[in-house]
Coordinates of C-alpha atoms and ligand atoms in Angstrom, one line a residue:
M1 CA -48.7 -19.7 -11.5
A2 CA -46.0 -19.1 -14.0
F3 CA -45.6 -15.6 -12.5
T4 CA -45.2 -17.0 -9.0
S5 CA -42.6 -19.5 -10.0
V6 CA -40.6 -16.8 -11.8
L7 CA -40.8 -14.7 -8.6
T8 CA -39.7 -17.8 -6.6
V9 CA -36.8 -18.4 -8.9
V10 CA -35.8 -14.7 -8.7
G11 CA -36.2 -14.8 -5.0
L12 CA -34.1 -17.9 -4.6
L13 CA -31.4 -16.4 -6.9
F14 CA -31.4 -13.3 -4.8
V15 CA -31.0 -15.2 -1.5
A16 CA -28.3 -17.4 -3.1
V17 CA -26.4 -14.3 -4.2
V18 CA -26.7 -12.4 -0.9
T19 CA -25.8 -15.4 1.3
A20 CA -23.0 -16.9 -0.9
N21 CA -20.6 -18.2 1.7
I22 CA -17.0 -17.4 1.9
D23 CA -14.9 -20.6 1.4
Y24 CA -11.9 -20.4 3.7
V25 CA -9.7 -22.3 1.3
Y26 CA -6.6 -21.6 -0.8
H27 CA -7.2 -20.1 -4.2
N28 CA -4.8 -21.1 -7.0
Y29 CA -4.6 -18.7 -10.0
T30 CA -7.6 -20.2 -11.7
E31 CA -9.7 -20.1 -8.5
L32 CA -8.5 -16.6 -7.7
T33 CA -9.5 -15.4 -11.1
R34 CA -12.9 -17.1 -10.8
V35 CA -13.7 -15.8 -7.3
L36 CA -12.8 -12.2 -8.1
G37 CA -15.0 -12.3 -11.2
E38 CA -17.9 -13.9 -9.4
T39 CA -17.7 -11.4 -6.5
A40 CA -17.6 -8.5 -9.0
L41 CA -20.8 -10.0 -10.5
Q42 CA -22.4 -10.2 -7.1
C43 CA -21.6 -6.6 -6.3
P44 CA -21.5 -4.9 -9.7
G45 CA -22.3 -1.4 -8.4
I46 CA -19.3 -1.3 -6.2
M47 CA -16.7 -3.8 -7.5
Q48 CA -14.8 -4.3 -10.7
V49 CA -11.7 -6.3 -11.5
Y50 CA -8.8 -4.8 -13.4
T51 CA -5.3 -5.9 -14.1
V52 CA -2.1 -3.9 -13.9
G53 CA -0.4 -6.3 -16.4
T54 CA 0.9 -9.8 -16.6
S55 CA 3.6 -11.7 -14.7
V56 CA 6.6 -13.3 -16.4
Q57 CA 4.6 -16.5 -16.9
G58 CA 1.6 -14.7 -18.2
R59 CA -0.7 -14.5 -15.1
E60 CA -2.6 -11.2 -14.5
L61 CA -1.8 -9.1 -11.5
W62 CA -5.5 -8.7 -10.7
V63 CA -6.9 -5.8 -8.7
M64 CA -10.4 -5.5 -7.2
E65 CA -11.5 -1.9 -7.3
I66 CA -14.1 -1.2 -4.6
S67 CA -15.9 2.2 -4.9
D68 CA -19.4 3.6 -5.4
N69 CA -17.9 5.4 -8.4
L70 CA -16.1 2.7 -10.3
G71 CA -13.3 3.7 -12.7
D72 CA -12.9 7.2 -11.6
H73 CA -11.2 9.2 -8.9
E74 CA -13.8 11.2 -7.0
P75 CA -12.4 14.7 -6.1
G76 CA -11.9 14.8 -2.3
E77 CA -12.1 11.0 -1.8
P78 CA -8.9 9.3 -0.7
E79 CA -7.6 6.1 -2.4
F80 CA -6.4 3.1 -0.4
K81 CA -4.6 -0.2 -1.4
Y82 CA -3.7 -3.6 -0.1
V83 CA -1.1 -5.8 -1.8
G84 CA -0.7 -9.4 -0.9
N85 CA 1.6 -12.4 -1.8
M86 CA 4.5 -10.3 -3.1
H87 CA 6.6 -13.3 -1.8
G88 CA 4.9 -16.1 -3.6
N89 CA 5.3 -18.5 -0.6
E90 CA 3.8 -16.1 1.9
V91 CA 0.2 -16.8 1.4
V92 CA -2.0 -15.8 4.3
G93 CA -2.2 -12.2 3.0
R94 CA -3.4 -13.4 -0.4
E95 CA -6.2 -15.4 1.1
I96 CA -7.4 -12.9 3.7
L97 CA -7.6 -10.3 1.0
V98 CA -9.9 -12.6 -1.0
Y99 CA -12.1 -13.1 2.0
L100 CA -12.0 -9.3 2.7
I101 CA -13.3 -8.6 -0.8
Q102 CA -16.1 -11.2 -0.4
Y103 CA -16.9 -9.9 3.1
I104 CA -17.2 -6.3 1.9
C105 CA -19.5 -7.4 -0.9
Q106 CA -21.7 -9.4 1.5
Q107 CA -21.8 -6.7 4.2
Y108 CA -22.5 -4.0 1.7
Q109 CA -25.5 -5.8 0.4
A110 CA -26.7 -6.6 3.9
G111 CA -26.7 -2.9 4.7
D112 CA -23.9 -2.9 7.2
S113 CA -23.5 0.9 7.8
R114 CA -19.8 0.8 8.6
I115 CA -19.0 -1.0 5.3
R116 CA -21.3 1.2 3.4
S117 CA -19.6 4.4 4.7
L118 CA -16.2 2.9 4.0
V119 CA -17.2 2.1 0.4
H120 CA -19.0 5.5 -0.2
E121 CA -16.1 7.6 1.2
T122 CA -13.1 5.6 -0.1
R123 CA -11.8 4.2 -3.3
I124 CA -10.2 0.9 -2.4
H125 CA -7.8 -1.2 -4.5
I126 CA -7.0 -4.8 -3.5
M127 CA -4.3 -6.8 -5.2
P128 CA -4.4 -10.3 -3.6
S129 CA -1.3 -11.5 -5.4
M130 CA 1.7 -9.5 -6.7
N131 CA 3.6 -12.7 -7.4
P132 CA 1.1 -15.3 -8.9
D133 CA 3.9 -17.3 -10.5
G134 CA 5.7 -17.8 -7.2
F135 CA 2.4 -18.9 -5.5
E136 CA 1.8 -21.6 -8.1
Y137 CA 5.4 -22.8 -7.6
A138 CA 5.1 -22.8 -3.8
E139 CA 1.8 -24.6 -3.8
A140 CA 3.0 -27.4 -6.1
Y141 CA 6.4 -27.7 -4.3
T142 CA 7.1 -30.7 -2.1
P143 CA 10.4 -30.4 -0.2
P144 CA 12.5 -33.5 -0.9
T145 CA 13.4 -34.1 2.8
N146 CA 11.7 -33.4 6.1
P147 CA 9.7 -30.3 5.3
N148 CA 10.0 -27.6 7.9
E149 CA 7.5 -25.0 6.8
T150 CA 8.2 -22.7 9.8
D151 CA 11.8 -22.6 8.9
W152 CA 12.8 -19.0 7.9
T153 CA 14.8 -20.5 5.0
Y154 CA 11.7 -22.1 3.5
L155 CA 11.9 -20.2 0.3
A156 CA 10.4 -22.2 -2.6
G157 CA 8.3 -19.7 -4.6
R158 CA 9.4 -16.6 -2.7
Y159 CA 10.9 -15.0 -5.8
S160 CA 9.4 -14.0 -9.1
F161 CA 10.6 -15.7 -12.3
F162 CA 13.5 -14.3 -14.3
D163 CA 12.2 -12.9 -17.6
N164 CA 15.4 -13.5 -19.5
G165 CA 15.0 -17.2 -20.0
E166 CA 17.4 -18.0 -17.2
R167 CA 16.6 -21.2 -15.3
Y168 CA 14.3 -20.7 -12.4
D169 CA 14.2 -23.3 -9.7
G170 CA 11.9 -21.6 -7.2
F171 CA 14.8 -20.6 -5.0
N172 CA 16.5 -18.3 -7.4
G173 CA 14.7 -15.4 -9.1
T174 CA 13.9 -11.8 -8.2
D175 CA 13.0 -10.9 -4.7
L176 CA 10.3 -8.3 -5.4
N177 CA 10.7 -6.7 -2.0
R178 CA 14.4 -5.9 -2.7
N179 CA 13.7 -4.9 -6.3
F180 CA 12.3 -1.3 -6.0
P181 CA 14.5 1.8 -6.5
E182 CA 16.7 2.4 -3.5
L183 CA 15.9 6.0 -2.6
N184 CA 16.9 6.0 1.0
T185 CA 20.5 6.7 0.5
L186 CA 19.5 9.6 -1.7
V187 CA 17.1 11.1 0.9
Y188 CA 19.6 10.7 3.7
R189 CA 22.0 12.8 1.7
Y190 CA 19.3 15.3 0.9
E191 CA 18.5 15.6 4.6
N192 CA 21.9 17.1 5.1
T193 CA 21.8 19.4 2.0
S194 CA 18.1 20.5 2.2
G195 CA 17.4 18.6 -1.0
P196 CA 14.0 17.3 -2.1
N197 CA 12.0 15.6 0.7
H198 CA 9.3 13.9 -1.5
H199 CA 8.6 12.5 -5.0
L200 CA 12.3 11.6 -5.5
S201 CA 13.0 10.5 -9.0
V202 CA 14.2 7.0 -9.9
P203 CA 18.0 6.8 -10.6
D204 CA 18.8 6.0 -14.2
D205 CA 20.9 2.9 -13.4
F206 CA 17.9 1.4 -11.6
W207 CA 16.4 0.2 -15.0
T208 CA 19.5 -1.9 -15.9
G209 CA 20.3 -3.2 -12.5
N210 CA 23.0 -1.6 -10.3
T211 CA 25.1 -2.5 -7.3
V212 CA 22.0 -2.4 -5.0
S213 CA 19.6 -4.5 -7.0
L214 CA 18.9 -6.7 -10.0
A215 CA 17.2 -5.0 -12.9
P216 CA 13.5 -4.6 -12.1
A217 CA 11.3 -7.6 -12.7
P218 CA 8.2 -7.0 -14.9
E219 CA 6.0 -7.3 -11.7
T220 CA 8.1 -4.6 -10.0
K221 CA 7.8 -2.2 -13.0
L222 CA 4.0 -2.8 -13.2
V223 CA 3.5 -2.1 -9.6
M224 CA 5.7 1.0 -9.6
D225 CA 3.6 2.4 -12.5
W226 CA 0.4 1.6 -10.5
I227 CA 1.8 3.3 -7.3
L228 CA 2.6 6.4 -9.3
R229 CA -0.6 6.5 -11.4
Y230 CA -3.3 6.7 -8.6
P231 CA -3.5 9.2 -5.8
F232 CA -3.0 6.6 -3.1
V233 CA -2.9 7.9 0.4
L234 CA -2.5 4.7 2.5
S235 CA -1.4 1.2 1.9
A236 CA -0.2 -2.1 3.4
N237 CA 1.9 -4.9 1.9
L238 CA 1.0 -8.3 3.4
H239 CA 3.7 -10.8 4.1
G240 CA 4.4 -13.9 6.3
G241 CA 7.2 -15.4 8.4
E242 CA 6.6 -13.2 11.5
V243 CA 3.7 -11.5 13.1
L244 CA 4.1 -7.8 13.3
A245 CA 3.5 -4.4 11.6
N246 CA 6.7 -2.9 10.2
Y247 CA 7.1 0.8 9.2
P248 CA 9.7 2.9 7.4
Y249 CA 12.5 3.4 7.1
D250 CA 13.8 0.0 6.1
L251 CA 17.4 0.9 5.7
S252 CA 19.8 2.1 8.4
R253 CA 21.3 5.5 7.8
T254 CA 24.7 4.0 8.4
Y255 CA 24.2 0.9 6.4
P256 CA 26.1 -1.5 6.1
N257 CA 27.3 -0.5 9.6
N258 CA 24.7 -0.8 12.3
P259 CA 22.2 -2.6 10.1
T260 CA 19.7 -2.9 12.9
A261 CA 19.5 0.7 14.0
Y262 CA 16.1 2.4 14.6
T263 CA 15.8 4.6 11.5
R264 CA 13.2 7.3 11.9
C265 CA 11.5 8.8 8.9
P266 CA 10.1 12.3 9.2
D267 CA 6.6 10.7 9.8
D268 CA 7.8 8.3 12.5
E269 CA 5.0 9.3 14.8
V270 CA 2.3 8.9 12.1
F271 CA 3.7 5.5 11.1
R272 CA 3.7 4.3 14.6
E273 CA 0.1 5.2 15.0
L274 CA -0.8 3.6 11.7
S275 CA 1.0 0.4 12.6
K276 CA -0.7 0.3 16.0
A277 CA -4.1 0.8 14.3
Y278 CA -3.4 -2.6 12.7
S279 CA -1.6 -4.5 15.5
L280 CA -3.9 -3.5 18.4
A281 CA -7.0 -4.5 16.5
H282 CA -5.4 -7.8 15.5
G283 CA -6.4 -11.0 17.3
T284 CA -2.8 -11.9 18.4
M285 CA -0.3 -9.4 17.1
A286 CA 0.0 -7.2 20.2
K287 CA -1.2 -9.7 22.9
C288 CA 1.9 -9.6 25.1
G289 CA 2.3 -12.7 27.3
V290 CA -0.5 -14.5 25.5
T291 CA 0.9 -14.9 22.0
Q292 CA 3.9 -17.2 21.5
P293 CA 6.7 -15.5 19.6
C294 CA 7.6 -17.0 16.2
Y295 CA 11.3 -16.8 17.0
T296 CA 13.4 -15.2 19.7
D297 CA 12.1 -11.6 19.5
D298 CA 8.7 -11.1 21.3
F299 CA 7.1 -8.5 19.1
A300 CA 3.8 -8.8 20.8
C301 CA 5.4 -7.2 23.8
Q302 CA 6.3 -4.1 21.8
D303 CA 2.7 -3.4 20.6
G304 CA 3.3 -5.8 17.7
I305 CA 5.2 -3.1 15.8
T306 CA 8.7 -2.4 14.7
N307 CA 10.7 0.1 12.7
G308 CA 11.9 -1.7 9.6
A309 CA 15.6 -1.0 10.0
A310 CA 15.5 -1.7 13.7
W311 CA 14.4 -5.3 12.8
Y312 CA 16.9 -5.7 9.9
S313 CA 18.0 -3.4 7.0
T314 CA 16.9 -4.0 3.5
T315 CA 17.3 -2.1 0.2
G316 CA 14.7 -1.7 -2.5
C317 CA 11.6 -2.4 -0.3
M318 CA 8.2 -1.4 -1.6
Q319 CA 7.1 0.5 1.5
D320 CA 10.0 3.0 1.4
F321 CA 9.5 3.5 -2.3
N322 CA 5.8 4.4 -1.7
Y323 CA 6.9 7.0 0.9
L324 CA 9.8 8.5 -1.0
A325 CA 8.4 8.4 -4.6
S326 CA 4.7 9.0 -4.1
N327 CA 2.2 10.5 -1.6
C328 CA 1.3 7.0 -0.3
F329 CA 2.2 5.9 3.2
E330 CA 2.7 2.1 3.3
I331 CA 3.5 -0.3 6.1
T332 CA 4.5 -4.0 5.8
L333 CA 2.4 -6.6 7.7
E334 CA 3.8 -10.0 8.7
L335 CA 0.8 -12.2 9.4
S336 CA 1.9 -15.7 10.3
C337 CA 4.9 -17.5 11.7
N338 CA 4.3 -20.2 9.1
K339 CA 4.5 -18.8 5.6
F340 CA 2.3 -21.4 4.1
P341 CA 0.1 -22.8 6.9
P342 CA -2.4 -25.7 6.5
E343 CA -5.7 -24.7 4.9
A344 CA -7.7 -25.5 8.0
E345 CA -6.0 -22.6 9.8
L346 CA -7.1 -20.0 7.2
V347 CA -10.5 -19.3 8.9
Q348 CA -8.7 -18.4 12.2
F349 CA -6.3 -16.1 10.3
W350 CA -9.2 -14.3 8.8
E351 CA -10.9 -13.9 12.2
D352 CA -7.6 -12.6 13.7
N353 CA -7.2 -10.0 10.9
R354 CA -10.7 -8.9 9.9
E355 CA -11.1 -6.1 12.4
A356 CA -7.5 -4.9 11.9
L357 CA -7.9 -4.8 8.1
L358 CA -11.0 -2.6 8.5
Q359 CA -9.6 -0.3 11.1
Y360 CA -6.4 0.2 9.1
M361 CA -8.5 1.1 6.0
E362 CA -10.4 3.6 8.1
K363 CA -7.2 5.4 9.0
V364 CA -7.1 6.8 5.4
H365 CA -9.6 9.3 6.8
S366 CA -7.4 10.7 9.5
G367 CA -5.2 13.8 9.6
I368 CA -6.1 16.8 7.4
K369 CA -7.4 17.0 3.9
G370 CA -8.8 19.6 1.6
F371 CA -8.4 21.4 -1.7
V372 CA -5.9 23.8 -3.1
R373 CA -7.6 26.1 -5.6
D374 CA -6.9 29.3 -7.5
T375 CA -8.9 32.5 -7.2
N376 CA -11.2 31.2 -9.9
N377 CA -12.0 28.2 -7.8
N378 CA -10.2 25.8 -10.1
G379 CA -8.3 23.0 -8.3
I380 CA -4.5 23.2 -8.6
A381 CA -2.7 19.9 -9.3
D382 CA 0.8 19.2 -7.9
A383 CA 0.7 22.0 -5.3
V384 CA 3.0 21.2 -2.4
I385 CA 1.6 20.7 1.1
S386 CA 4.2 21.2 3.8
V387 CA 3.7 20.7 7.6
R388 CA 6.0 22.7 9.8
G389 CA 8.4 20.4 11.7
I390 CA 7.9 17.4 9.4
N391 CA 10.5 17.3 6.6
H392 CA 8.2 15.4 4.2
D393 CA 5.8 17.1 1.9
V394 CA 2.8 15.7 0.0
T395 CA 1.3 17.1 -3.2
T396 CA -2.2 17.7 -4.5
A397 CA -3.9 15.3 -6.9
R398 CA -5.5 16.2 -10.3
D399 CA -8.4 18.1 -8.9
G400 CA -6.4 20.0 -6.3
D401 CA -7.4 17.6 -3.6
Y402 CA -4.9 16.4 -0.9
W403 CA -4.8 14.2 2.2
R404 CA -2.1 14.6 4.8
L405 CA -2.0 11.8 7.4
L406 CA -1.1 13.2 10.8
V407 CA -1.5 12.3 14.4
P408 CA -4.2 14.5 16.1
G409 CA -3.0 18.0 16.9
T410 CA -2.7 21.5 15.6
Y411 CA -0.2 22.2 12.8
R412 CA 1.1 25.1 10.7
V413 CA 0.6 24.0 7.1
T414 CA 1.7 25.7 3.9
A415 CA 0.4 25.1 0.4
S416 CA 2.6 26.3 -2.4
W417 CA 2.5 26.3 -6.2
G418 CA 4.1 28.4 -8.8
G419 CA 5.7 30.9 -6.4
W420 CA 2.4 31.4 -4.5
T421 CA 2.1 30.2 -0.9
Q422 CA -0.5 30.3 1.8
E423 CA 0.1 29.3 5.4
K424 CA -2.7 28.2 7.8
T425 CA -3.3 26.6 11.1
C426 CA -5.0 23.2 10.6
T427 CA -6.3 20.7 13.1
A428 CA -5.7 17.1 12.5
A429 CA -8.1 14.5 13.9
N430 CA -9.1 10.9 13.6
R431 CA -11.8 12.2 11.1
A432 CA -9.6 14.4 8.9
G433 CA -10.0 18.1 9.6
V434 CA -10.7 20.1 6.4
C435 CA -8.1 22.7 5.5
D436 CA -8.5 24.4 2.2
F437 CA -6.2 26.8 0.5
V438 CA -6.5 29.5 -2.1
L439 CA -3.5 30.4 -4.2
G440 CA -2.9 32.8 -7.1
A441 CA -4.0 35.9 -5.2
P442 CA -1.8 37.8 -2.7
P443 CA -1.8 35.5 0.3
T444 CA -3.9 36.7 3.2
Q445 CA -0.8 36.7 5.4
P446 CA 2.5 37.8 3.8
P447 CA 4.8 34.8 3.2
S448 CA 7.2 34.4 6.0
T449 CA 10.2 33.7 3.8
S450 CA 10.7 36.1 0.9
A451 CA 8.8 39.3 0.3
A452 CA 8.9 39.0 -3.5
S453 CA 7.6 41.7 -5.7
P454 CA 4.2 41.0 -7.3
A455 CA 5.8 40.4 -10.7
M456 CA 8.0 37.7 -9.4
P457 CA 5.4 35.1 -8.4
L458 CA 3.7 35.6 -11.8
M459 CA 6.9 35.0 -13.6
W460 CA 7.7 32.0 -11.5
S461 CA 4.3 30.6 -12.0
S462 CA 4.6 30.7 -15.8
V463 CA 8.0 29.1 -15.7
L464 CA 6.7 26.4 -13.4
A465 CA 3.5 26.0 -15.5
I466 CA 5.6 25.4 -18.6
A467 CA 7.9 23.0 -16.7
A468 CA 4.9 21.1 -15.4
L469 CA 3.5 20.9 -18.9
V470 CA 6.8 19.5 -20.3
F471 CA 7.0 17.1 -17.4
S472 CA 3.5 15.8 -18.0
W473 CA 4.3 15.2 -21.7
L474 CA 7.4 13.2 -20.7
R475 CA 5.6 11.1 -18.1
P476 CA 4.7 7.5 -19.2
Ligands
LIG1 C1 -6.8 -25.1 -9.0 O1 -7.7 -25.5 -7.9 C2 -8.8 -26.2 -8.4 C3 -9.7 -26.4 -7.2 O2 -9.0 -26.9 -6.1 C4 -8.4 -27.5 -9.0 O3 -9.5 -28.2 -9.5 C5 -7.4 -27.2 -10.2 O4 -6.9 -28.4 -10.7 C6 -6.3 -26.3 -9.7 N1 -5.5 -25.9 -10.8 C7 -4.2 -26.0 -10.9 C8 -3.5 -25.5 -12.1 O5 -3.5 -26.5 -9.9
LIG2 C1 12.3 -26.2 12.0 O1 13.0 -24.9 12.0 C2 13.2 -24.3 13.3 C3 13.8 -23.0 13.1 O2 14.9 -23.0 12.2 C4 14.0 -25.2 14.2 O3 14.2 -24.7 15.4 C5 13.4 -26.6 14.3 O4 14.2 -27.5 15.0 C6 13.1 -27.2 12.9 N1 12.3 -28.4 13.0 C7 12.6 -29.5 12.4 C8 11.6 -30.7 12.6 O5 13.5 -29.6 11.6
LIG3 C1 21.0 -18.4 -9.5 O1 21.1 -17.5 -10.6 C2 22.4 -17.0 -10.8 C3 22.5 -16.1 -12.0 O2 21.4 -15.2 -12.0 C4 23.4 -18.2 -11.1 O3 24.7 -17.7 -11.2 C5 23.3 -19.2 -10.0 O4 24.0 -20.4 -10.2 C6 21.8 -19.6 -9.7 N1 21.8 -20.5 -8.5 C7 21.0 -21.5 -8.5 C8 21.0 -22.3 -7.2 O5 20.3 -21.9 -9.4
LIG4 C1 24.8 13.9 7.3 O1 25.4 14.7 8.4 C2 25.7 13.9 9.5 C3 26.2 14.9 10.6 O2 27.2 15.8 10.0 C4 26.8 12.9 9.1 O3 27.1 12.1 10.2 C5 26.2 12.0 8.0 O4 27.2 11.1 7.6 C6 25.7 12.8 6.9 N1 24.9 11.9 6.0 C7 25.1 11.8 4.7 C8 24.3 10.8 3.9 O5 25.8 12.6 4.1
LIG5 ZN1 7.9 -11.5 2.7

């Protein structure tokens, strides 16, 4: 008898855990903290919460890590991230990311094979709120006269708080999506001079504030560190105030002249495909003639996507920083005309975005991928992967693993490190084609550029190895 009731209790608990419903409500900071913790407890094998640090007012920038190997990068497995609520008053992204976390937990436990594959093959990081202070301000704010929430100028809580004790009134703080290092001007110059095309370093005057932006907010610095610490491959930054998917570059090459000029980055084709992976799978974003435009531009009739600068130029955006300072490709999603819609609409926003959120994550597995190893079969970190015809390289992660997002096709790809190079033909597909490289022995094909003597690559490799070592000591 006692035994059966124990079983019943265990059974009931099990059912309660498995079928815990998603509440389509707003989560303030207390509730966000609670729901993330509870979901991690429901799915302890695949979810854990970590923080990248605290906001100006002392709230944690929580991240839910989702992986079958928590706490560690698995060699060969790509890492993905979603960031929501960077503008504190743009809240749909924050909430659908909470629902997404709960949905993945439920479906994983229910044995959904698509979700299980995604979790087994990807390390996912979800930060529902990058600006938790702004959110609390926006939620508590009551406009003094005639609230017009769909008004573009509805800004209360958009910004993060100043950390220098300066008065913050909810309309005057740091715009986090104008607060990242402005690397576009640098790369536009390098395009003309054959300078670096990836991993650009942050200008010194960025840290104290310069003509382009205010000094970085604590939230900006924490997220920059986070972007540079993990081998992220793909990402999206969730906003509101329009409905579209926006891709790099965000700054016109002739800024401030022609501030709305289409500004191609070297991976324009890849970014268009990534953006369409989201918009075409979305309930309304690309439904031309069906979806009412938020304002005058009918983005649904251009597949729901836009180049950033073609829409309007901005400096210091997070998506261009991802692309120019790390290996990560990021787009910016605008998910609702109304930045802070009534709670009753949240369930529909979730329905409209669910499939798009999943299909976009699955894109992290497209293109080509593989390992760069030496002749002793050891992975080589920081080897450079170049694709002929695309002036933007990526680098290998700690274990020599790399991922290069590309639209399907055949490419000439070169891996190089320490003076060694190997060029191969690789085939990119929706399920990434594997293309491995071996360096450190005479390449199977002679390098097309310089026919250096055998001693040269060795010398170069020691110089570079020492440089890499010094660099790794200097890194924070
Ligand atoms: C957060 O939300 C919960 C649930 O709605 C509510 O009870 C609590 O008072 C809220 N906290 C703050 C600080 O607003
Ligand atoms: C709200 O803002 C929009 C866009 O600026 C404007 O067209 C509309 O008239 C405003 N509505 C009210 C009630 O003020
Ligand atoms: C915003 O902050 C700046 C200084 O950072 C100050 O000069 C300005 O008066 C403030 N504006 C408002 C509306 O508080
Ligand atoms: C790069 O070269 C083009 C063509 O000569 C020129 O128009 C442009 O201003 C140059 N850009 C920079 C940033 O130097
Ligand atoms: Zn925004």
